[in-house]
XYZ file of C-alpha atoms in Angstrom:
651
model
C -39.698 -113.337 -156.820
C -38.122 -116.531 -158.473
C -39.607 -117.733 -161.448
C -42.347 -120.065 -161.483
C -40.649 -123.629 -162.439
C -43.811 -124.989 -163.439
C -44.832 -122.805 -165.851
C -41.200 -123.047 -167.310
C -41.552 -126.922 -167.477
C -44.582 -126.450 -169.052
C -43.412 -124.193 -171.768
C -40.413 -126.813 -172.490
C -42.758 -129.392 -173.321
C -43.727 -130.415 -176.956
C -46.556 -128.158 -177.888
C -49.996 -130.278 -178.846
C -51.062 -129.448 -182.401
C -52.737 -130.816 -185.272
C -49.303 -132.644 -186.001
C -50.260 -135.180 -183.112
C -53.646 -135.934 -184.307
C -53.018 -139.389 -185.732
C -55.592 -140.940 -188.217
C -56.194 -144.848 -188.617
C -56.877 -145.713 -191.571
C -58.491 -148.608 -193.228
C -58.845 -151.756 -190.995
C -56.086 -150.398 -188.859
C -58.357 -149.141 -186.053
C -59.212 -152.971 -185.692
C -55.448 -153.667 -185.266
C -54.881 -151.143 -182.767
C -57.924 -151.463 -180.646
C -59.430 -155.341 -181.483
C -60.937 -154.698 -177.868
C -63.674 -152.618 -179.403
C -65.005 -155.159 -182.145
C -64.784 -158.631 -180.570
C -64.884 -159.858 -176.700
C -60.955 -159.767 -175.963
C -57.941 -161.032 -177.604
C -57.229 -163.066 -174.743
C -59.820 -165.139 -173.869
C -61.751 -167.945 -175.714
C -64.680 -166.137 -176.414
C -62.922 -162.844 -178.270
C -61.131 -165.983 -180.903
C -64.296 -167.764 -181.486
C -66.144 -164.867 -182.331
C -64.268 -164.740 -185.406
C -66.392 -167.940 -186.409
C -69.386 -166.688 -185.037
C -69.122 -163.419 -187.641
C -68.255 -165.501 -190.484
C -70.774 -168.060 -189.986
C -73.462 -165.179 -189.057
C -72.801 -163.906 -192.557
C -73.908 -167.700 -193.939
C -76.775 -167.890 -191.490
C -78.266 -164.573 -192.641
C -78.485 -165.742 -196.153
C -80.216 -168.950 -194.841
C -83.004 -166.922 -193.175
C -83.698 -164.791 -196.026
C -84.382 -167.701 -198.094
C -81.151 -168.032 -200.144
C -79.267 -170.816 -198.439
C -79.865 -174.150 -196.763
C -76.537 -175.252 -195.898
C -73.684 -174.594 -194.082
C -70.392 -176.639 -193.846
C -67.699 -175.269 -190.935
C -64.630 -177.062 -190.642
C -62.082 -177.151 -188.234
C -58.789 -177.955 -189.626
C -56.007 -180.059 -187.930
C -53.853 -177.540 -186.769
C -56.828 -176.415 -184.785
C -55.545 -172.854 -185.839
C -57.832 -172.164 -188.915
C -61.485 -172.468 -189.862
C -63.454 -172.724 -193.314
C -67.159 -171.691 -193.637
C -68.883 -172.790 -196.841
C -72.419 -172.167 -197.702
C -74.642 -172.422 -200.821
C -76.209 -169.328 -200.461
C -75.808 -166.451 -203.576
C -72.305 -165.324 -203.239
C -70.891 -162.426 -202.228
C -71.198 -159.953 -205.274
C -67.747 -159.625 -207.123
C -68.411 -157.034 -209.840
C -66.670 -153.544 -209.249
C -68.231 -150.781 -206.769
C -68.933 -147.795 -209.400
C -67.967 -145.556 -206.670
C -64.701 -146.780 -205.289
C -63.332 -148.839 -207.730
C -63.135 -151.910 -206.451
C -65.149 -155.309 -206.710
C -67.663 -155.815 -203.902
C -66.043 -158.443 -202.617
C -62.316 -156.684 -201.339
C -64.908 -153.465 -200.267
C -66.502 -155.921 -197.890
C -63.531 -157.672 -196.374
C -61.547 -154.398 -196.106
C -63.562 -151.709 -195.437
C -65.391 -151.172 -191.912
C -69.280 -150.776 -192.470
C -69.397 -151.624 -196.016
C -72.171 -154.707 -196.652
C -75.638 -155.182 -197.770
C -77.421 -154.892 -194.432
C -78.057 -151.555 -194.122
C -81.603 -151.223 -196.101
C -84.036 -154.370 -196.443
C -84.134 -154.743 -199.890
C -81.137 -157.384 -199.840
C -81.987 -158.961 -196.197
C -85.087 -158.455 -194.324
C -83.508 -159.982 -191.338
C -80.064 -160.101 -190.421
C -77.725 -160.638 -187.736
C -74.772 -158.545 -189.274
C -75.749 -155.576 -188.895
C -72.753 -152.604 -188.895
C -71.229 -154.208 -191.857
C -68.130 -154.613 -189.943
C -67.925 -158.607 -188.998
C -66.021 -159.965 -192.221
C -63.541 -156.827 -192.372
C -62.819 -157.516 -188.596
C -61.808 -160.891 -189.086
C -60.074 -160.291 -191.837
C -58.134 -157.645 -190.063
C -57.277 -160.112 -187.382
C -56.396 -162.631 -189.786
C -52.915 -163.635 -190.917
C -54.421 -165.099 -193.701
C -57.577 -165.191 -194.997
C -58.834 -166.382 -198.780
C -62.247 -165.710 -199.926
C -63.782 -167.897 -202.526
C -67.050 -166.927 -204.396
C -69.200 -168.959 -206.638
C -71.707 -166.792 -208.616
C -72.581 -165.842 -211.955
C -71.535 -168.911 -213.809
C -67.831 -168.755 -212.349
C -65.823 -169.476 -209.394
C -63.569 -166.604 -208.404
C -60.838 -166.082 -205.408
C -58.853 -163.268 -203.401
C -56.341 -163.791 -200.503
C -55.932 -161.407 -197.844
C -54.141 -160.535 -194.787
C -53.838 -158.913 -191.821
C -57.099 -156.951 -193.721
C -54.993 -156.141 -197.247
C -55.120 -157.703 -200.140
C -52.096 -160.052 -200.818
C -53.734 -160.783 -204.637
C -56.395 -159.469 -207.210
C -59.318 -161.057 -207.761
C -59.267 -163.676 -210.490
C -61.964 -166.020 -212.025
C -60.610 -169.797 -211.222
C -63.220 -171.438 -213.023
C -66.444 -171.817 -214.979
C -68.900 -173.215 -212.063
C -72.557 -173.772 -211.908
C -74.257 -172.978 -208.574
C -73.600 -170.330 -206.001
C -72.232 -169.793 -202.531
C -68.962 -168.309 -200.457
C -66.228 -170.217 -198.753
C -63.959 -168.006 -196.471
C -61.117 -169.765 -195.128
C -59.179 -168.029 -192.302
C -56.049 -168.162 -189.615
C -56.002 -165.728 -187.002
C -52.954 -163.790 -186.697
C -50.497 -165.081 -183.262
C -49.730 -161.116 -183.050
C -53.066 -160.322 -182.244
C -54.289 -163.014 -180.000
C -53.097 -164.811 -176.967
C -53.549 -168.002 -178.406
C -54.937 -169.265 -182.005
C -56.264 -173.007 -180.981
C -59.666 -173.258 -181.718
C -62.048 -175.471 -179.551
C -64.092 -178.158 -181.206
C -66.299 -178.348 -178.351
C -67.174 -174.366 -178.571
C -67.748 -174.422 -182.247
C -69.706 -177.119 -181.910
C -72.177 -175.630 -179.768
C -72.098 -171.961 -181.719
C -73.407 -174.228 -184.620
C -76.006 -176.442 -182.821
C -77.553 -173.150 -181.398
C -77.783 -171.886 -185.176
C -79.366 -174.606 -186.049
C -82.108 -174.667 -183.600
C -82.883 -171.148 -184.628
C -83.165 -172.045 -188.386
C -85.471 -175.330 -188.738
C -84.861 -175.806 -192.426
C -80.486 -174.894 -192.055
C -78.922 -177.994 -192.210
C -75.345 -177.351 -190.762
C -72.159 -179.760 -191.132
C -69.279 -179.732 -188.853
C -65.962 -181.494 -189.820
C -63.022 -181.692 -187.248
C -60.259 -183.088 -189.186
C -57.836 -183.206 -185.631
C -60.540 -186.113 -184.718
C -61.454 -186.731 -188.225
C -65.166 -186.697 -187.142
C -68.137 -184.999 -188.651
C -71.334 -183.801 -187.397
C -74.558 -182.723 -188.855
C -76.794 -180.442 -186.937
C -80.643 -179.927 -188.101
C -83.982 -179.710 -186.113
C -86.969 -179.761 -187.241
C -88.995 -178.315 -184.107
C -86.202 -175.522 -183.893
C -86.155 -173.823 -180.023
C -88.551 -176.964 -178.719
C -85.564 -178.693 -179.361
C -83.135 -176.376 -177.910
C -84.951 -176.369 -174.746
C -85.216 -180.346 -174.381
C -81.794 -180.013 -174.689
C -81.094 -177.682 -172.076
C -83.450 -179.265 -169.632
C -81.559 -182.285 -170.278
C -78.081 -180.739 -169.964
C -79.315 -179.059 -166.651
C -80.693 -182.847 -165.257
C -84.069 -181.397 -165.008
C -87.788 -182.350 -165.715
C -90.507 -180.246 -167.065
C -93.210 -180.076 -164.295
C -96.184 -182.287 -165.152
C -94.152 -182.770 -168.500
C -95.504 -179.783 -169.845
C -93.654 -177.320 -172.014
C -95.318 -174.319 -173.598
C -94.635 -172.832 -176.890
C -96.099 -169.360 -178.240
C -95.254 -167.298 -181.357
C -96.475 -164.529 -183.522
C -95.402 -164.011 -187.246
C -96.503 -160.012 -188.624
C -94.408 -157.076 -188.007
C -91.639 -159.191 -186.570
C -91.622 -163.549 -185.642
C -91.293 -163.970 -182.070
C -90.820 -167.709 -180.532
C -90.890 -168.921 -177.018
C -90.458 -172.084 -175.562
C -90.682 -172.549 -172.142
C -91.019 -175.019 -168.802
C -91.043 -174.818 -165.294
C -88.840 -176.795 -163.150
C -87.583 -178.191 -159.976
C -84.466 -175.865 -159.947
C -83.814 -173.226 -157.927
C -82.681 -170.470 -160.248
C -84.570 -169.336 -163.684
C -82.731 -169.682 -166.850
C -83.591 -167.212 -169.820
C -81.953 -168.178 -173.475
C -82.308 -165.394 -175.755
C -81.690 -164.435 -179.668
C -81.972 -161.900 -182.254
C -81.972 -162.465 -185.786
C -79.929 -166.156 -184.445
C -77.529 -163.909 -182.539
C -77.364 -165.427 -178.864
C -77.360 -162.472 -176.807
C -75.999 -163.462 -173.284
C -76.514 -160.452 -171.525
C -80.397 -160.372 -172.519
C -81.775 -157.170 -173.260
C -85.521 -155.855 -174.342
C -86.571 -158.841 -175.698
C -86.087 -161.367 -172.845
C -87.641 -158.566 -170.404
C -90.762 -158.941 -172.868
C -90.832 -162.498 -171.830
C -90.250 -162.381 -168.413
C -92.835 -159.804 -167.928
C -95.331 -161.753 -169.787
C -94.457 -164.767 -167.906
C -95.099 -162.859 -164.538
C -98.497 -161.128 -165.767
C -100.048 -164.395 -167.369
C -99.311 -166.643 -164.222
C -100.921 -163.489 -161.985
C -103.762 -162.995 -164.044
C -104.500 -166.837 -163.851
C -104.185 -167.060 -160.047
C -106.371 -164.488 -159.315
C -109.054 -165.165 -162.028
C -108.976 -169.031 -160.168
C -108.272 -167.731 -156.683
C -105.760 -170.489 -155.989
C -103.531 -168.572 -153.703
C -103.821 -169.141 -149.549
C -104.134 -166.519 -147.548
C -101.595 -164.380 -146.367
C -99.479 -165.416 -149.779
C -98.070 -162.481 -151.486
C -96.235 -163.849 -154.994
C -93.188 -161.275 -156.475
C -91.947 -161.585 -159.804
C -88.923 -163.425 -158.498
C -91.326 -166.678 -157.220
C -93.172 -166.840 -160.840
C -89.663 -167.241 -162.671
C -88.134 -169.515 -160.094
C -87.115 -172.695 -161.768
C -88.394 -171.375 -165.208
C -86.224 -172.118 -168.347
C -87.387 -170.559 -171.255
C -86.040 -169.970 -174.738
C -86.635 -166.469 -176.423
C -86.246 -165.790 -180.374
C -87.014 -162.677 -182.076
C -86.607 -162.192 -185.507
C -87.099 -158.327 -186.906
C -87.338 -157.179 -190.338
C -85.267 -154.457 -191.463
C -87.884 -152.587 -192.752
C -90.135 -152.147 -190.036
C -87.081 -152.188 -187.175
C -83.533 -150.719 -186.798
C -82.213 -153.546 -184.834
C -80.445 -151.845 -181.691
C -76.991 -154.292 -180.034
C -75.236 -153.163 -177.576
C -71.813 -153.328 -179.196
C -70.427 -155.459 -182.008
C -70.427 -158.383 -179.531
C -74.297 -157.597 -179.811
C -74.706 -159.129 -176.481
C -77.507 -157.189 -175.337
C -80.727 -155.878 -177.466
C -81.507 -152.547 -176.673
C -84.819 -151.797 -178.728
C -87.445 -150.802 -175.931
C -89.998 -151.574 -178.881
C -89.836 -155.031 -178.715
C -90.306 -155.252 -175.116
C -94.068 -154.833 -175.717
C -94.094 -156.725 -178.554
C -92.575 -160.159 -176.892
C -94.398 -159.395 -173.668
C -98.018 -159.746 -175.499
C -97.227 -162.957 -177.285
C -96.012 -164.178 -173.588
C -99.274 -163.578 -172.064
C -100.817 -166.025 -173.905
C -99.242 -168.177 -171.549
C -102.554 -167.507 -169.422
C -104.717 -169.339 -172.143
C -102.661 -172.496 -172.464
C -102.522 -172.652 -168.134
C -106.491 -172.578 -168.595
C -106.301 -175.768 -171.126
C -104.172 -177.571 -168.985
C -105.544 -177.298 -165.610
C -103.276 -180.189 -164.338
C -100.231 -178.534 -165.162
C -101.357 -175.129 -164.055
C -101.978 -176.785 -160.652
C -98.289 -177.980 -160.580
C -96.944 -174.956 -161.121
C -99.183 -172.912 -159.142
C -98.010 -175.530 -156.138
C -94.363 -174.835 -157.000
C -94.992 -171.231 -157.163
C -96.068 -170.665 -153.927
C -93.495 -172.946 -152.119
C -90.868 -170.302 -153.633
C -92.927 -167.705 -152.206
C -93.046 -169.399 -148.964
C -89.231 -170.218 -148.968
C -88.259 -166.632 -149.995
C -90.019 -165.539 -146.668
C -88.770 -168.053 -144.547
C -85.203 -167.053 -145.954
C -85.869 -163.605 -145.445
C -86.513 -164.119 -141.951
C -83.208 -165.880 -141.573
C -81.571 -163.451 -143.451
C -82.732 -160.207 -140.836
C -82.038 -162.455 -138.191
C -78.747 -163.379 -139.587
C -77.898 -159.423 -139.967
C -79.264 -158.318 -136.942
C -76.837 -160.869 -135.244
C -74.288 -159.856 -137.254
C -74.992 -155.940 -137.689
C -72.031 -153.300 -137.974
C -69.377 -155.503 -138.725
C -67.279 -154.010 -136.033
C -64.882 -155.718 -134.394
C -66.665 -156.031 -131.526
C -68.986 -158.401 -133.485
C -66.014 -160.295 -135.373
C -66.265 -164.064 -134.543
C -64.329 -165.576 -131.711
C -62.097 -167.850 -134.137
C -61.122 -165.082 -135.923
C -57.487 -163.917 -135.278
C -57.507 -160.256 -137.354
C -54.852 -158.236 -138.794
C -53.542 -155.072 -137.322
C -54.072 -152.821 -141.072
C -57.920 -152.042 -141.410
C -57.424 -151.662 -145.651
C -59.044 -154.193 -148.010
C -56.497 -153.364 -150.498
C -53.716 -154.721 -148.472
C -55.463 -157.484 -146.457
C -55.623 -161.113 -146.678
C -57.734 -163.675 -144.725
C -57.043 -167.173 -144.511
C -59.838 -169.667 -143.993
C -58.695 -172.867 -142.149
C -59.846 -175.936 -140.594
C -59.325 -176.608 -137.203
C -57.713 -174.997 -134.207
C -54.045 -176.655 -135.014
C -53.908 -175.577 -138.309
C -55.287 -172.187 -136.919
C -52.767 -172.271 -134.408
C -49.861 -173.037 -136.902
C -51.531 -170.299 -138.988
C -51.582 -167.650 -136.467
C -48.002 -167.859 -134.907
C -46.719 -168.087 -138.879
C -48.435 -165.059 -140.649
C -47.777 -161.404 -140.620
C -50.443 -160.375 -138.568
C -49.789 -156.925 -139.729
C -51.827 -157.821 -143.277
C -53.207 -161.266 -142.648
C -56.169 -162.640 -140.590
C -57.105 -166.027 -139.707
C -59.990 -167.600 -139.624
C -60.054 -170.842 -137.774
C -63.456 -173.320 -139.144
C -64.533 -176.335 -137.008
C -64.852 -179.629 -138.934
C -66.487 -180.149 -142.503
C -68.511 -177.134 -143.445
C -72.243 -177.558 -144.656
C -72.699 -178.685 -147.835
C -74.946 -175.511 -149.038
C -75.696 -177.749 -152.648
C -78.180 -179.668 -150.846
C -79.137 -177.440 -147.941
C -81.663 -174.213 -148.045
C -80.885 -170.613 -147.413
C -82.381 -170.782 -143.896
C -80.496 -174.160 -142.709
C -77.063 -172.454 -144.165
C -77.738 -168.868 -142.429
C -78.185 -170.982 -139.016
C -75.160 -172.403 -139.587
C -72.400 -171.523 -137.203
C -69.164 -171.439 -139.432
C -71.072 -169.687 -142.268
C -72.267 -167.287 -139.845
C -68.312 -166.597 -138.471
C -67.763 -166.270 -142.201
C -70.143 -164.011 -143.564
C -69.494 -161.888 -139.841
C -65.741 -161.937 -140.581
C -65.912 -160.557 -144.585
C -68.355 -158.123 -143.477
C -69.885 -157.941 -146.672
C -73.185 -159.332 -146.345
C -74.797 -162.516 -148.235
C -76.839 -163.467 -151.194
C -79.003 -160.278 -152.730
C -77.714 -158.429 -149.658
C -73.999 -158.659 -150.876
C -72.210 -155.119 -151.208
C -68.668 -155.366 -152.427
C -67.572 -151.995 -150.926
C -67.754 -153.237 -147.346
C -65.271 -156.529 -147.893
C -62.604 -156.431 -145.113
C -60.000 -158.055 -146.669
C -58.846 -158.024 -150.747
C -57.740 -161.715 -150.300
C -59.897 -164.124 -149.530
C -57.711 -167.549 -149.116
C -58.805 -170.915 -148.686
C -56.363 -173.094 -146.760
C -56.664 -176.252 -146.064
C -54.803 -179.228 -145.665
C -53.101 -181.272 -148.863
C -54.960 -184.328 -148.752
C -58.280 -185.686 -150.084
C -59.882 -184.596 -147.055
C -58.826 -180.924 -147.478
C -59.513 -181.089 -150.826
C -63.360 -182.097 -150.136
C -63.287 -178.807 -147.438
C -62.160 -176.699 -149.932
C -64.820 -177.975 -152.699
C -67.243 -177.338 -149.980
C -66.284 -173.606 -149.152
C -66.429 -173.121 -153.034
C -69.761 -173.972 -153.472
C -70.630 -171.835 -150.636
C -68.960 -168.912 -152.266
C -70.090 -170.033 -155.383
C -74.118 -170.117 -154.906
C -74.137 -167.370 -151.887
C -71.314 -164.732 -152.177
C -70.159 -165.257 -156.018
C -69.540 -161.519 -156.202
C -66.511 -162.417 -154.554
C -65.231 -164.380 -157.205
C -66.335 -162.402 -159.863
C -64.224 -159.880 -158.648
C -61.322 -162.031 -158.069
C -61.185 -161.759 -154.266
C -61.168 -165.856 -153.603
C -57.886 -167.820 -153.782
C -57.054 -171.409 -152.768
C -53.997 -171.772 -150.973
C -51.238 -175.150 -151.482
C -49.494 -176.289 -148.736
C -47.254 -178.348 -149.430
C -47.842 -182.251 -148.907
C -44.177 -183.320 -147.992
C -40.797 -181.732 -146.731
C -37.888 -183.537 -147.784
C -34.774 -183.051 -145.424
C -31.179 -184.205 -146.515
C -28.907 -186.410 -143.635
C -26.008 -185.155 -143.117
C -24.543 -181.688 -143.024
C -23.865 -180.709 -146.490
C -25.107 -177.927 -148.534
C -28.143 -179.312 -149.931
C -31.350 -177.439 -148.518
C -34.587 -178.918 -147.481
C -37.491 -178.962 -150.400
C -40.864 -179.330 -150.439
C -43.165 -181.189 -152.170
C -47.093 -180.578 -153.376
C -47.829 -184.303 -154.952
C -46.314 -187.708 -154.754
C -45.125 -187.230 -158.418
C -43.657 -184.224 -157.660
C -41.955 -185.751 -154.793
C -40.339 -189.018 -156.985
C -39.135 -186.475 -159.381
C -37.338 -184.109 -157.585
C -35.890 -186.938 -155.317
C -34.482 -188.341 -158.372
C -32.992 -185.435 -159.675
C -31.605 -184.292 -156.748
C -29.991 -187.572 -155.734
C -31.591 -187.865 -152.053
C -32.752 -191.369 -152.335
C -31.355 -191.256 -148.214
C -33.161 -188.270 -147.288
C -35.753 -188.014 -144.131
C -39.270 -187.703 -145.665
C -41.826 -186.071 -143.666
C -45.677 -186.029 -144.865
C -47.319 -183.451 -143.577
C -51.182 -185.134 -141.963
C -52.337 -181.452 -141.449
C -51.549 -177.718 -141.432
C -50.887 -178.311 -137.490
C -48.028 -180.718 -138.022
C -45.843 -177.769 -139.993
C -44.125 -175.427 -137.749
C -45.000 -171.623 -138.181
C -41.478 -170.849 -139.941
C -42.208 -173.935 -142.491
C -45.669 -172.656 -142.844
C -44.831 -169.028 -143.450
C -41.721 -170.232 -146.183
C -44.005 -172.346 -148.103
C -47.448 -171.407 -147.709
C -48.119 -167.853 -146.275
C -45.701 -165.723 -147.752
C -46.073 -163.514 -150.427
C -42.650 -163.634 -152.121
C -42.675 -167.855 -151.925
C -46.006 -169.000 -151.764
C -48.684 -170.481 -154.682
C -52.269 -168.968 -155.014
C -54.792 -170.322 -157.346
C -57.498 -167.748 -158.314
C -60.608 -168.958 -158.392
C -62.449 -168.102 -161.657
C -65.952 -169.430 -162.915
C -66.320 -168.128 -166.276
C -69.017 -170.439 -167.590
C -71.481 -170.350 -164.281
C -73.688 -172.051 -166.359
C -71.504 -175.721 -166.378
C -70.049 -174.750 -162.808
C -73.788 -174.806 -161.524
C -74.493 -178.084 -163.236
C -70.864 -179.588 -162.475
C -71.682 -178.793 -158.403
C -75.455 -180.246 -158.686
C -73.565 -183.307 -160.009
C -71.086 -183.739 -157.907
C -73.106 -182.491 -154.694
C -76.633 -182.643 -155.417
C -79.171 -184.587 -154.065
C -79.489 -187.127 -156.778
C -76.642 -189.252 -156.301
C -76.612 -191.381 -159.224
C -74.265 -188.663 -161.424
C -71.791 -189.187 -158.682
C -72.512 -193.017 -158.939
C -71.673 -193.210 -162.449
C -68.338 -190.914 -162.305
C -66.810 -193.063 -159.915
C -68.118 -196.173 -161.921
C -65.991 -194.828 -164.806
C -63.227 -193.107 -163.001
C -62.533 -195.181 -160.197
C -59.286 -196.570 -162.115
C -57.490 -193.770 -162.246
C -57.615 -192.681 -158.521
C -55.263 -193.615 -155.875
C -56.918 -194.421 -152.716
C -56.014 -191.847 -149.952
C -55.796 -193.821 -146.608
């Protein structure tokens, strides 16, 4: 028998032994795997988390009564930040065990800090002892200055390592800490900070700490802003309502609180919005993914309203409420401060995006159920809220019936039930197929002829589709064009969306390159965002970019035709290429391009340009869609008035 080749190959490989085990010391793990400690290095969220980590340390001083002022400076280069507080100052005396100053220990060692017990901090957002050291590890330069015990001290660092010894600069009365840092360009794809993101971060901290003054200095714009909100989260709720252009029903907002084992504060209001909005915080830290405290608030609101409805027998016969009906249109801010002695605060990861403490849910729920008492005290507001909830329940039932009707009509998703306007592709593999959604039979005809029918499908729509921002679910589901899109995609709709059933890997909106085409694209994007958002989150929605102009040189020279996607590009390229006498064709629609041209410029994966649709900040996108496409026209009027001089009219 011949020798086993696979065994021989295995024997020749390097032996896996103890020598292959690497131990990352100090802050090396942070630099090797920064994604374990911050929200990535290629997103604004990850970069700005560095600011948050340092600010949170100052806020912890304020929450525990040791500071009342914080100043954050964004320097002129927009790539460095200084955070100063008037707290106690980081200790600078030498640690007996580690033979180095406490300042150096905190900034160069993971899990080193004064917040593991409750002797120094009753409540704190920084619990893991890694925030400051992570910022130090990911900064090319960090300067720490401490004022305490009659002196001012300084030590410098780079990439997590000391570049100087701790030294006393001068005698100084007062106390506090100043941290200057510049992120490492070798770690981050961009080290440019956004003043808007920092401003929102600081405002949030000020809302949650009513006695705290936070000053933001932006050296680039030479501006100074001060944030101090004596009304705390009630001011926060008011701003959130104003940002979303919502008015509370009967102008009533509700505030609940308790402060014994833990401090719980809740501010909420019902509005005419179609979705619920919850904003939750723990020990001054924003938890965008919610958690047990947010769930407690949701449970409490539902139980309070149900108890009120049952006590007063206000529900019409046949109407049954579910939690989503009651919370529809609710704006709610939840802030809990958990003392270290009674609670071992459990966040999900260093980014602290979610609270995991199960014992906090009933704590917050019990506080929120005090809402029933407030409803009894304000009967007119309670009546308006109940009427709004009943309407939500009826609308949900009507939408459910419409969804069932459409689902039955489109059931199966097989080729036998696909819309007649769909020219499908041969391949059935979603990972390699594409669906082009085009407007009109003319565009559909060119796209069908120009495509590669092996993997490219074309769905032609008739005219402009319905504005889904102003329409209800029933109207949307009864719309023929949306029915065709839902049927072609095969993955369901709304809460019934099943991404594993999506028939195409890419869904490409392909409209004319003029203002009318942009309008149609916007209407389709609104539909996908409001009712098929999972496709956007998955990265499956794209915008195609057809050319607006074709430029064809005269004569039989070597110059080839080229295509321009805007007036500006046309003028620029004609000047560069010396084609002032060329024949220029403006494509009024995709149907005016011959199939070969459409393939070369727009359909061919090797030569086309696709724009992937993203919605990183869904709150801002929702607000912008409401402004541009909602029922209230005053915001569109203001936009036109302020920006009309910048726009060229397409006639």
